[in-house]
Coordinates of C-alpha atoms in Angstrom, one line a residue:
Chain A
X216 CA 36.3 -79.4 28.5
X217 CA 35.2 -80.1 32.1
X218 CA 38.6 -81.3 33.3
X219 CA 40.3 -78.3 31.8
X220 CA 37.9 -76.0 33.8
X221 CA 38.5 -78.0 37.0
X222 CA 42.3 -77.6 36.5
X223 CA 41.9 -73.9 36.0
X224 CA 39.8 -73.5 39.1
X225 CA 42.1 -75.6 41.3
X226 CA 44.8 -73.2 40.5
X227 CA 42.6 -70.1 41.2
X228 CA 40.7 -71.2 44.3
X229 CA 42.6 -70.1 47.3
X230 CA 43.5 -72.4 50.2
X231 CA 41.7 -71.9 53.5
X232 CA 42.5 -72.9 57.0
X233 CA 39.3 -75.0 57.3
X234 CA 39.8 -76.7 53.9
X235 CA 41.7 -79.9 54.7
X236 CA 41.0 -81.2 51.2
X237 CA 39.8 -78.8 48.5
X238 CA 38.3 -79.2 45.1
X239 CA 39.4 -82.3 43.0
X240 CA 38.3 -85.2 45.1
X241 CA 34.8 -86.7 45.4
X242 CA 34.1 -84.3 48.2
X243 CA 35.9 -81.6 50.1
X244 CA 36.9 -82.1 53.7
X245 CA 36.4 -79.3 56.2
X246 CA 37.7 -78.8 59.7
X247 CA 34.6 -78.0 61.8
X248 CA 35.5 -79.2 65.3
X249 CA 34.7 -75.7 66.7
X250 CA 31.2 -75.7 65.2
X251 CA 28.3 -76.9 67.4
X252 CA 25.5 -75.7 65.2
X253 CA 25.8 -75.4 61.5
X254 CA 23.5 -73.4 59.3
X255 CA 22.9 -74.6 55.7
X256 CA 21.3 -72.8 52.8
X257 CA 21.0 -73.0 49.0
X258 CA 20.0 -70.4 46.4
X259 CA 19.4 -71.1 42.7
X260 CA 19.7 -68.3 40.1
X261 CA 18.6 -68.7 36.5
X262 CA 19.0 -66.7 33.3
X263 CA 16.0 -64.5 32.5
X264 CA 14.7 -64.8 36.0
X265 CA 17.5 -63.5 38.3
X266 CA 19.6 -61.8 35.6
X267 CA 19.6 -61.4 31.8
X268 CA 22.9 -62.9 30.6
X269 CA 22.9 -61.0 27.3
X270 CA 22.8 -57.7 29.2
X271 CA 25.2 -58.2 32.1
X272 CA 28.9 -59.0 32.8
X273 CA 28.9 -62.7 34.0
X274 CA 31.2 -61.6 36.8
X275 CA 28.3 -59.7 38.3
X276 CA 26.1 -62.8 38.0
X277 CA 28.7 -64.8 39.8
X278 CA 29.0 -62.2 42.5
X279 CA 25.2 -62.0 42.9
X280 CA 24.8 -65.8 43.1
X281 CA 27.2 -65.8 46.1
X282 CA 25.9 -62.6 47.7
X283 CA 22.3 -63.8 47.9
X284 CA 23.5 -66.8 49.7
X285 CA 25.6 -64.8 52.1
X286 CA 22.5 -62.7 52.7
X287 CA 20.7 -65.8 53.9
X288 CA 23.5 -66.4 56.4
X289 CA 23.2 -62.8 57.5
X290 CA 19.5 -63.5 58.1
X291 CA 20.6 -66.2 60.6
X292 CA 23.4 -64.0 62.0
X293 CA 25.8 -66.8 61.1
X294 CA 29.5 -66.7 60.1
X295 CA 30.3 -67.9 56.6
X296 CA 32.2 -71.2 56.5
X297 CA 32.2 -72.9 53.1
X298 CA 30.5 -72.9 49.7
X299 CA 29.9 -75.3 46.8
X300 CA 28.9 -74.1 43.4
X301 CA 27.1 -75.8 40.6
X302 CA 26.9 -74.4 37.2
X303 CA 24.6 -75.6 34.3
X304 CA 26.4 -73.9 31.4
X305 CA 25.3 -73.4 27.8
X306 CA 27.4 -75.5 25.4
X307 CA 28.6 -72.5 23.4
X308 CA 31.0 -70.3 25.4
X309 CA 30.4 -72.3 28.6
X310 CA 34.1 -72.5 29.6
X311 CA 34.7 -68.8 29.3
X312 CA 31.4 -68.1 31.1
X313 CA 32.3 -70.3 34.0
X314 CA 35.7 -68.7 34.4
X315 CA 34.1 -65.2 34.5
X316 CA 31.4 -66.4 37.0
X317 CA 34.2 -67.6 39.3
X318 CA 36.1 -64.3 38.8
X319 CA 33.1 -62.5 40.1
X320 CA 32.5 -64.6 43.1
X321 CA 36.0 -65.4 44.4
X322 CA 36.7 -61.8 45.7
X323 CA 33.5 -61.9 47.7
X324 CA 34.3 -65.3 49.1
X325 CA 37.7 -64.0 50.2
X326 CA 36.2 -60.9 51.7
X327 CA 34.0 -63.0 53.9
X328 CA 36.7 -65.6 54.7
X329 CA 34.5 -68.3 53.0
X330 CA 36.2 -71.5 51.9
X331 CA 35.3 -72.5 48.3
X332 CA 35.1 -76.2 48.9
X333 CA 34.1 -77.4 45.4
X334 CA 31.5 -77.5 42.7
X335 CA 30.0 -79.3 39.8
X336 CA 30.0 -77.9 36.3
X337 CA 27.9 -79.4 33.5
X338 CA 27.2 -78.2 30.0
X339 CA 23.8 -78.7 28.4
X340 CA 21.5 -77.3 25.8
X341 CA 19.7 -75.1 28.4
X342 CA 20.4 -71.6 29.6
X343 CA 22.7 -70.7 32.5
X344 CA 21.7 -71.8 36.0
X345 CA 23.8 -71.4 39.1
X346 CA 23.1 -73.0 42.4
X347 CA 25.3 -72.2 45.4
X348 CA 25.1 -73.9 48.8
X349 CA 26.6 -72.3 51.9
X350 CA 27.3 -73.6 55.3
X351 CA 27.9 -71.3 58.2
X352 CA 28.6 -71.3 61.9
X353 CA 25.8 -70.4 64.2
X354 CA 27.2 -67.8 66.7
X355 CA 26.3 -67.1 70.3
X356 CA 23.7 -64.5 70.8
X357 CA 23.1 -61.7 73.3
X358 CA 23.8 -62.7 76.9
X359 CA 24.5 -66.4 76.1
X360 CA 27.4 -68.6 75.3
X361 CA 25.1 -70.9 73.3
X362 CA 24.7 -70.7 69.6
X363 CA 21.7 -68.5 68.9
X364 CA 20.9 -68.3 65.2
X365 CA 18.4 -65.6 64.2
X366 CA 15.1 -67.2 63.2
X367 CA 11.9 -65.9 61.6
X368 CA 9.5 -67.3 64.2
X369 CA 10.4 -65.3 67.3
X370 CA 8.6 -62.0 66.9
X371 CA 6.4 -61.0 69.8
X372 CA 3.5 -58.7 70.0
X373 CA 4.8 -55.3 71.1
X374 CA 8.2 -55.8 69.3
X375 CA 9.4 -53.0 67.0
X376 CA 10.1 -53.6 63.3
X377 CA 13.7 -52.5 62.7
X378 CA 15.2 -52.2 59.2
X379 CA 18.8 -51.9 58.0
X380 CA 19.4 -49.6 55.0
X381 CA 16.8 -48.4 52.5
X382 CA 14.4 -50.1 50.1
X383 CA 13.2 -50.2 46.5
X384 CA 14.5 -49.9 43.0
X385 CA 17.1 -52.7 43.3
X386 CA 16.6 -53.5 39.6
X387 CA 18.6 -50.4 38.8
X388 CA 21.8 -52.2 39.9
X389 CA 21.6 -52.8 43.7
X390 CA 20.5 -56.4 43.2
X391 CA 23.9 -57.1 41.7
X392 CA 26.1 -54.9 43.9
X393 CA 24.5 -55.0 47.4
X394 CA 26.5 -55.8 50.5
X395 CA 25.2 -58.8 52.3
X396 CA 24.5 -57.7 55.9
X397 CA 26.7 -60.4 57.5
X398 CA 28.8 -58.1 59.6
X399 CA 25.7 -56.0 60.8
X400 CA 23.7 -59.1 61.6
X401 CA 26.5 -60.7 63.7
X402 CA 27.1 -57.4 65.7
X403 CA 23.4 -56.8 66.2
X404 CA 22.7 -60.4 67.3
X405 CA 25.6 -60.3 69.8
X406 CA 24.8 -56.8 71.3
X407 CA 21.0 -57.0 71.4
X408 CA 18.4 -59.5 72.1
X409 CA 16.9 -60.0 68.6
X410 CA 13.6 -61.9 68.6
X411 CA 13.4 -62.6 64.9
X412 CA 15.0 -61.6 61.6
X413 CA 14.9 -62.2 57.8
X414 CA 16.7 -60.7 54.8
X415 CA 14.5 -58.8 52.4
X416 CA 14.8 -60.7 49.2
X417 CA 11.2 -61.0 48.0
X418 CA 10.1 -57.5 49.0
X419 CA 9.7 -55.6 52.3
X420 CA 5.9 -56.3 52.7
X421 CA 6.2 -60.0 51.6
X422 CA 9.2 -60.7 53.8
X423 CA 7.6 -59.0 56.8
X424 CA 4.6 -61.3 56.1
X425 CA 6.9 -64.3 56.4
X426 CA 8.0 -63.2 59.9
X427 CA 4.4 -62.5 61.0
X428 CA 3.3 -65.9 59.7
X429 CA 6.1 -67.9 61.3
X430 CA 5.8 -66.0 64.5
X431 CA 2.0 -66.3 64.7
X432 CA 1.4 -62.6 65.1
X433 CA 0.6 -59.5 63.1
X434 CA 2.4 -56.3 62.2
X435 CA 1.5 -52.7 61.5
X436 CA 3.9 -50.9 59.1
X437 CA 4.2 -47.2 59.4
X438 CA 4.5 -46.0 55.8
X439 CA 5.8 -42.6 56.8
X440 CA 8.8 -44.2 58.4
X441 CA 9.8 -46.6 55.6
X442 CA 13.3 -45.7 54.3
X443 CA 12.7 -45.3 50.6
X444 CA 15.9 -45.5 48.6
X445 CA 17.1 -43.1 46.0
X446 CA 16.8 -45.9 43.5
X447 CA 13.2 -46.3 44.3
X448 CA 12.7 -42.6 43.6
X449 CA 14.6 -42.8 40.4
X450 CA 12.7 -45.8 39.3
X451 CA 9.3 -44.3 40.0
X452 CA 10.3 -41.2 38.1
X453 CA 11.7 -43.3 35.1
X454 CA 8.7 -45.6 34.9
X455 CA 6.1 -42.8 35.1
X456 CA 3.4 -45.5 35.5
X457 CA 1.7 -44.1 38.5
X458 CA 3.6 -46.3 40.9
X459 CA 5.1 -44.3 43.8
X460 CA 8.6 -44.7 45.2
X461 CA 7.0 -46.0 48.5
X462 CA 5.3 -48.7 46.5
X463 CA 8.6 -49.7 45.0
X464 CA 10.1 -49.8 48.5
X465 CA 7.4 -52.1 49.7
X466 CA 7.4 -54.6 46.9
X467 CA 10.4 -54.5 44.6
X468 CA 12.5 -57.0 46.5
X469 CA 16.1 -57.9 46.3
X470 CA 17.0 -55.2 48.7
X471 CA 18.9 -57.7 50.9
X472 CA 18.5 -55.6 53.9
X473 CA 17.5 -57.0 57.3
X474 CA 14.1 -56.9 58.9
X475 CA 14.3 -57.4 62.6
X476 CA 11.9 -57.9 65.6
X477 CA 13.2 -56.4 68.9
X478 CA 11.6 -55.3 72.1
X479 CA 10.8 -51.6 72.4
X480 CA 13.6 -51.2 75.0
X481 CA 16.2 -53.0 72.9
X482 CA 15.1 -51.0 69.8
X483 CA 15.6 -47.8 71.7
X484 CA 19.0 -48.9 72.8
X485 CA 19.9 -50.0 69.3
X486 CA 18.8 -46.7 67.7
X487 CA 20.6 -44.7 70.3
X488 CA 23.9 -46.8 70.1
X489 CA 23.9 -47.0 66.3
X490 CA 26.4 -49.9 66.5
X491 CA 26.7 -50.5 62.8
X492 CA 27.6 -48.1 60.0
X493 CA 24.3 -48.5 58.1
X494 CA 21.0 -46.8 58.6
X495 CA 18.7 -48.4 61.2
X496 CA 15.0 -47.4 61.1
X497 CA 12.0 -48.2 63.3
X498 CA 9.1 -48.7 60.9
X499 CA 6.4 -50.1 63.1
X500 CA 5.1 -52.6 65.5
X501 CA 4.3 -56.3 65.8
X502 CA 0.8 -57.0 67.2
X503 CA -1.1 -59.9 68.6
X504 CA -3.8 -60.1 65.9
X505 CA -2.5 -62.1 62.9
X506 CA -2.2 -60.1 59.7
X507 CA -0.4 -57.2 58.1
X508 CA -1.5 -53.6 58.2
X509 CA -0.2 -50.3 57.0
X510 CA -0.7 -46.9 58.6
X511 CA 0.3 -43.3 57.9
X512 CA -0.5 -39.8 59.1
X513 CA -3.1 -39.3 56.5
X514 CA -5.1 -42.5 56.3
X515 CA -4.8 -44.5 59.5
X516 CA -4.6 -48.2 59.8
X517 CA -5.7 -50.5 57.0
X518 CA -4.8 -53.9 55.5
X519 CA -1.5 -54.3 53.7
X520 CA -1.5 -56.8 50.9
X521 CA 2.0 -58.2 50.7
X522 CA 3.4 -57.9 47.3
X523 CA 6.7 -58.9 45.9
X524 CA 8.6 -61.5 44.0
X525 CA 7.3 -65.0 43.8
X526 CA 8.2 -67.8 41.3
X527 CA 5.1 -68.6 39.3
X528 CA 4.2 -72.1 38.0
X529 CA 1.5 -72.6 35.4
Chain X
X298 CA 3.1 -71.5 43.3
X299 CA 6.4 -71.5 45.1
X300 CA 4.9 -71.0 48.6
X301 CA 2.3 -73.7 47.9
X302 CA 5.2 -76.1 47.1
X303 CA 7.1 -75.1 50.2
X304 CA 4.1 -75.7 52.4
X305 CA 3.6 -79.2 50.8
X306 CA 7.2 -80.1 51.3
X307 CA 7.3 -78.8 54.9
X308 CA 4.5 -81.3 55.6
X309 CA 6.2 -84.2 53.8
X310 CA 9.8 -83.7 54.9
X311 CA 10.4 -85.8 58.1
X312 CA 12.0 -84.4 61.2
X313 CA 15.5 -85.5 62.1
X314 CA 17.4 -85.5 65.3
X315 CA 20.1 -83.3 63.8
X316 CA 17.7 -80.8 62.3
X317 CA 17.2 -78.1 65.0
X318 CA 15.5 -75.9 62.4
X319 CA 14.2 -77.4 59.2
X320 CA 13.0 -76.0 55.8
X321 CA 11.1 -72.6 56.0
X322 CA 13.6 -70.2 57.4
X323 CA 16.4 -68.5 55.6
X324 CA 18.7 -71.4 56.4
X325 CA 18.4 -74.7 58.2
X326 CA 20.2 -75.2 61.6
X327 CA 21.9 -78.6 62.2
X328 CA 23.3 -80.0 65.4
X329 CA 26.9 -81.0 64.5
X330 CA 28.8 -80.9 67.8
X331 CA 30.0 -84.5 67.3
X332 CA 31.5 -83.8 63.9
X333 CA 35.2 -82.9 63.7
X334 CA 35.6 -83.1 60.0
X335 CA 32.8 -82.5 57.6
X336 CA 32.7 -83.6 54.0
X337 CA 30.8 -81.6 51.4
X338 CA 29.8 -82.4 47.8
X339 CA 27.5 -81.2 45.1
X340 CA 26.2 -82.8 42.0
X341 CA 24.1 -81.2 39.3
X342 CA 21.8 -83.3 37.0
X343 CA 20.2 -81.9 33.9
X344 CA 17.6 -83.0 31.5
X345 CA 18.9 -84.6 28.3
X346 CA 22.3 -85.1 29.9
X347 CA 21.7 -87.2 33.0
X348 CA 18.2 -88.4 32.1
X349 CA 15.5 -87.8 29.5
X350 CA 12.5 -86.4 31.3
X351 CA 10.0 -87.4 28.6
X352 CA 11.0 -91.1 29.0
X353 CA 11.3 -91.6 32.7
X354 CA 9.2 -91.3 35.9
X355 CA 10.4 -88.1 37.6
X356 CA 10.6 -90.1 40.9
X357 CA 13.5 -92.0 39.4
X358 CA 15.2 -88.7 38.5
X359 CA 14.8 -87.5 42.1
X360 CA 16.2 -90.7 43.4
X361 CA 19.1 -90.6 41.0
X362 CA 20.0 -87.0 41.9
X363 CA 20.3 -87.9 45.6
X364 CA 21.9 -91.3 44.9
X365 CA 24.8 -89.9 42.9
X366 CA 25.6 -87.5 45.8
X367 CA 25.4 -90.3 48.3
X368 CA 27.9 -92.2 46.1
X369 CA 30.3 -89.3 46.5
X370 CA 30.0 -89.6 50.2
X371 CA 30.7 -93.3 49.8
X372 CA 33.8 -92.4 47.9
X373 CA 35.0 -90.6 51.1
X374 CA 33.7 -93.4 53.4
X375 CA 31.6 -90.7 55.1
X376 CA 28.3 -90.9 56.9
X377 CA 25.5 -88.9 55.4
X378 CA 24.3 -85.9 57.5
X379 CA 22.2 -83.5 55.5
X380 CA 21.1 -82.4 52.1
X381 CA 19.8 -79.3 50.4
X382 CA 18.1 -79.5 47.0
X383 CA 17.7 -76.9 44.3
X384 CA 15.3 -77.4 41.4
X385 CA 15.1 -75.3 38.2
X386 CA 11.6 -76.3 37.0
X387 CA 9.9 -75.8 33.7
X388 CA 7.0 -73.5 34.1
X389 CA 4.4 -75.9 32.7
X390 CA 3.8 -78.8 35.2
X391 CA 6.6 -77.6 37.5
X392 CA 4.7 -78.1 40.7
X393 CA 3.7 -81.6 40.0
X394 CA 7.2 -82.4 38.8
X395 CA 8.8 -81.1 42.0
X396 CA 6.4 -83.1 44.1
X397 CA 7.3 -86.3 42.2
X398 CA 11.1 -85.6 42.4
X399 CA 10.7 -85.3 46.2
X400 CA 8.7 -88.5 46.3
X401 CA 11.6 -90.2 44.6
X402 CA 14.3 -88.9 46.8
X403 CA 12.7 -88.8 50.3
X404 CA 12.7 -92.7 50.8
X405 CA 16.4 -92.8 49.9
X406 CA 17.1 -90.0 52.4
X407 CA 15.3 -91.8 55.1
X408 CA 17.1 -95.1 54.3
X409 CA 20.5 -93.3 54.8
X410 CA 19.3 -91.3 57.8
X411 CA 19.9 -88.1 55.9
X412 CA 18.3 -84.9 57.1
X413 CA 16.6 -83.0 54.3
X414 CA 17.6 -79.5 55.5
X415 CA 16.0 -77.3 52.8
X416 CA 16.1 -76.3 49.2
X417 CA 15.4 -73.7 46.6
X418 CA 12.8 -74.1 43.9
X419 CA 12.5 -71.8 40.9
X420 CA 10.5 -71.9 37.7
X421 CA 11.9 -70.8 34.4
X422 CA 11.7 -71.2 30.7
X423 CA 14.5 -73.7 30.7
X424 CA 14.4 -77.5 31.1
X425 CA 14.7 -79.3 34.4
X426 CA 17.9 -79.1 36.4
X427 CA 18.5 -80.5 39.9
X428 CA 21.5 -79.7 42.1
X429 CA 21.9 -81.5 45.4
X430 CA 24.5 -80.7 48.0
X431 CA 25.3 -83.2 50.8
X432 CA 27.3 -82.8 53.9
X433 CA 28.6 -85.8 55.7
X434 CA 30.7 -86.9 58.8
X435 CA 34.2 -88.1 58.1
X436 CA 34.6 -91.3 60.1
X437 CA 37.6 -92.8 61.8
X438 CA 39.6 -95.2 59.7
X439 CA 41.4 -98.5 60.3
X440 CA 43.4 -98.4 63.5
X441 CA 42.8 -94.8 64.3
X442 CA 40.4 -92.7 66.4
X443 CA 40.9 -89.8 64.1
X444 CA 38.6 -89.0 61.1
X445 CA 40.1 -90.6 58.1
X446 CA 38.2 -89.8 54.9
X447 CA 39.0 -91.8 51.9
X448 CA 40.8 -89.8 49.3
X449 CA 41.9 -90.2 45.7
X450 CA 45.5 -89.3 46.2
X451 CA 46.9 -92.1 48.5
X452 CA 47.5 -95.0 46.1
X453 CA 51.0 -96.5 46.4
X454 CA 53.0 -98.5 43.9
X455 CA 52.5 -102.1 44.7
X456 CA 48.9 -101.6 45.9
X457 CA 46.1 -103.8 44.4
X458 CA 43.2 -102.3 42.5
X459 CA 40.0 -103.6 44.2
X460 CA 36.5 -103.1 42.8
X461 CA 33.1 -103.6 44.4
X462 CA 30.3 -105.0 42.2
X463 CA 30.3 -105.3 38.4
X464 CA 30.7 -102.7 35.6
X465 CA 29.1 -101.6 32.3
X466 CA 25.7 -101.2 30.7
X467 CA 24.3 -98.9 33.4
X468 CA 22.2 -97.1 30.7
X469 CA 19.8 -100.0 30.7
X470 CA 18.6 -98.9 34.2
X471 CA 21.3 -99.3 36.8
X472 CA 22.2 -95.6 36.6
X473 CA 18.7 -94.9 38.1
X474 CA 18.4 -97.8 40.5
X475 CA 22.0 -98.4 41.9
X476 CA 22.7 -98.7 45.6
X477 CA 25.3 -96.1 46.7
X478 CA 28.1 -98.0 48.4
X479 CA 27.9 -96.0 51.7
X480 CA 27.6 -99.0 53.9
X481 CA 30.4 -101.0 52.1
X482 CA 32.8 -98.0 52.1
X483 CA 32.3 -97.3 55.8
X484 CA 32.9 -101.0 56.7
X485 CA 35.9 -101.4 54.4
X486 CA 37.5 -98.1 55.6
X487 CA 37.1 -99.2 59.2
X488 CA 38.3 -102.8 58.8
X489 CA 41.1 -102.3 56.3
X490 CA 43.8 -99.7 55.7
X491 CA 42.5 -98.3 52.4
X492 CA 45.1 -96.1 50.7
X493 CA 42.8 -94.4 48.1
X494 CA 39.3 -94.7 46.7
X495 CA 36.8 -93.2 44.2
X496 CA 33.3 -94.0 43.0
X497 CA 33.1 -95.0 39.4
X498 CA 30.8 -92.4 37.9
X499 CA 32.6 -91.4 34.7
X500 CA 33.7 -95.0 33.8
X501 CA 36.1 -97.6 35.2
X502 CA 39.1 -96.6 33.1
X503 CA 38.6 -92.8 33.5
X504 CA 38.0 -93.0 37.2
X505 CA 41.0 -95.2 37.7
X506 CA 43.0 -92.6 35.8
X507 CA 41.8 -90.0 38.3
X508 CA 43.3 -92.0 41.2
X509 CA 46.5 -92.5 39.3
X510 CA 46.9 -88.9 38.5
X511 CA 46.1 -87.6 42.0
X512 CA 48.4 -90.2 43.5
X513 CA 51.3 -89.6 41.1
X514 CA 51.6 -93.2 40.1
X515 CA 50.4 -95.6 37.4
X516 CA 48.2 -98.6 37.2
X517 CA 48.0 -101.9 35.2
X518 CA 44.4 -103.2 34.7
X519 CA 44.0 -106.9 34.2
X520 CA 41.3 -107.1 31.6
X521 CA 40.7 -110.8 32.3
X522 CA 39.7 -110.0 35.9
X523 CA 37.3 -107.1 35.2
X524 CA 33.9 -107.9 36.6
X525 CA 31.7 -107.4 33.5
X526 CA 28.0 -106.9 34.4
X527 CA 25.1 -108.8 32.8
X528 CA 23.9 -105.4 31.6
X529 CA 27.2 -104.8 29.8
X530 CA 26.7 -108.2 28.0
X531 CA 23.1 -107.4 27.2
X532 CA 24.0 -103.9 25.9
X533 CA 26.8 -105.2 23.7
X534 CA 24.4 -107.8 22.2
X535 CA 21.6 -105.2 21.7
X536 CA 23.9 -102.6 20.1
X537 CA 25.6 -105.1 17.8
X538 CA 28.1 -102.3 16.8
X539 CA 31.3 -104.3 17.4
X540 CA 31.7 -103.0 20.9
X541 CA 32.4 -105.8 23.4
X542 CA 30.9 -106.1 26.9
X543 CA 34.4 -105.6 28.3
X544 CA 34.6 -102.2 26.5
X545 CA 31.3 -101.3 28.0
X546 CA 32.6 -102.3 31.5
X547 CA 35.6 -100.0 31.0
X548 CA 34.0 -96.9 29.7
X549 CA 30.2 -96.8 30.1
X550 CA 30.3 -95.0 33.5
X551 CA 27.5 -94.5 36.1
X552 CA 28.3 -97.8 37.7
X553 CA 28.7 -96.1 41.1
X554 CA 30.9 -98.9 42.4
X555 CA 34.0 -98.3 44.4
X556 CA 37.6 -98.4 43.0
X557 CA 40.0 -98.9 45.9
X558 CA 43.8 -99.0 46.4
X559 CA 45.0 -101.3 49.2
X560 CA 48.3 -103.1 50.0
X561 CA 48.6 -106.7 48.7
X562 CA 48.4 -108.0 52.3
X563 CA 45.2 -106.0 53.1
X564 CA 43.7 -106.9 49.7
X565 CA 44.3 -110.6 50.5
X566 CA 42.7 -110.2 53.9
X567 CA 39.7 -108.3 52.4
X568 CA 39.2 -110.9 49.7
X569 CA 39.4 -113.7 52.2
X570 CA 37.1 -112.1 54.8
X571 CA 34.5 -110.9 52.3
X572 CA 33.2 -108.5 54.9
X573 CA 30.4 -106.9 52.7
X574 CA 27.7 -108.6 50.8
X575 CA 28.8 -107.3 47.4
X576 CA 31.4 -108.8 45.0
X577 CA 35.0 -107.7 45.6
X578 CA 37.5 -108.3 42.8
X579 CA 41.2 -107.7 42.4
X580 CA 41.7 -106.3 38.9
X581 CA 45.3 -105.2 38.9
X582 CA 48.2 -103.3 40.3
X583 CA 49.3 -99.7 41.0
X584 CA 52.8 -99.1 39.7
X585 CA 55.5 -96.4 40.0
X586 CA 55.6 -95.3 36.4
X587 CA 52.8 -92.7 35.8
X588 CA 50.2 -93.8 33.2
X589 CA 47.5 -96.4 32.6
X590 CA 48.0 -99.8 31.1
X591 CA 45.9 -102.8 30.3
X592 CA 47.0 -106.4 30.1
X593 CA 45.4 -109.8 29.5
X594 CA 46.5 -113.4 28.9
X595 CA 46.5 -113.0 25.1
X596 CA 48.2 -109.6 24.5
X597 CA 50.3 -108.6 27.4
X598 CA 50.8 -105.1 28.7
X599 CA 49.9 -102.1 26.5
X600 CA 48.6 -98.5 27.0
X601 CA 45.0 -98.0 28.2
X602 CA 43.4 -94.8 26.9
X603 CA 40.8 -93.8 29.6
X604 CA 37.4 -93.4 28.0
X605 CA 34.2 -92.4 29.6
X606 CA 31.8 -89.7 30.3
X607 CA 32.9 -86.1 30.2
X608 CA 30.9 -82.9 29.8
X609 CA 31.8 -81.2 26.5
X610 CA 32.0 -77.5 25.9
X611 CA 32.2 -76.0 22.4

């Protein structure tokens, strides 16, 4: 029963200093007087697309649904503020499923000091779908008191392409268990003059193409420098279909690492400082000519066709 | 194709003074420096539960999905600020469907000066599901400069039960075409000392029971005074199943009118002033003893079992 679930959740969902009125009314009320610019994002996850419910603990699904949204806030270098969660639940077992989804996401919300402001929970004859909306606080950037959210459209020719972490093979588990790069993004945006950024959700090559397109420039990716994950190597070995671990790193998606555009000088400073605990790698260059290229020591510069995850309609 | 849809929507979605960065980045950025308290709500609508896609123009589905959320803001007497929209679309015809859903909701967004900040659009093997999240600005209430959102939990024994509009029979079309009571709620909350309020989505009796429960009091509903809609009369006549138009008014749900708790003096003032264009009716009394009762000239006071819409899990 819906009201039974609401009562359960009202007991479980922790209070939060911003939450003047929590779940149970027609809307939540949040204290936001300190916020000049608010960022807002939504991500929808569906059964058989973003997870296979029959093969996974629903707690991991709940965690992932929140984590991918947090990764979008990381891509804006914003501080998490509040979430609302909507669940379309299968009729059979829906109540138990909802409870487990919340069990999976609540610890992550707490870890990022995120207020769980409310939700909507419906049962229906369809499969599980989860939609989570987050709002966040845009923080001041490098050398400014003003809010300076990280955007996709500021890459400049000559900028270096900097990545956090390593790429590929997320299907082996990382897409459930990854750490959204909130902390890293906030530190990097405050210490360095970041020109542009995105989180790698669709795949390194396709997400790099988003920056390039929005910024009206091009990019050359140095394949020799791409940080290929151990999972990408394991996956390439397991599949044995001729795909290389590098190809997995370029196109698997759901790495949820950051792709950043910074001036060569700032890149140098960042790579020397190493101000965050995760790997930072320089993998190439933004250029004036629109388009995407790859290069390596053996073959030189040639076109890179962005490949990755895209929702297909018929 | 997802990106094709995003491009279409970026051309269609109007700019807005609050929208510093609109759809197309990892998150939208909103100017909110004037907002002390933000309200936040989400509503999920699913095929075969909230509409039957094979029987209705998808534009009306889009309009309804936004309107039910606006009605939640009305229930808080809040001013609409921004929306994000997530759509789980069937694979076949999904693109066309999404375009029509947006065609249905964009005019309503414009009417209420709501910024469409972004969305997420996935295709899957399931039916259509739509989740919309709204944020709003909590406005100052009667005789205060401070934000004073309308809540469910402030009804006091002795308060009158005041309704906007008429009730019942929404299934005949009103549940698609209703006007969210934003304007009325804001005017009433500013001119009168409202103690509590809710929008009638689940049904008059069940929504009244929500106020009573949250406020820790009871209520006596005067059946003779309930404003029964023409649709309730038409539906009772059509169904010919022994149900009365009054029963429809009490339990059909999706009226999206306001149920308010105000002191007798304020109620009198409100009913004399008639400050909004819609019908205002006094339908009873909040009382100290917890519970819900009905009364009429023929039968006197007896228990009222709240009936209405509730999502069922097995």
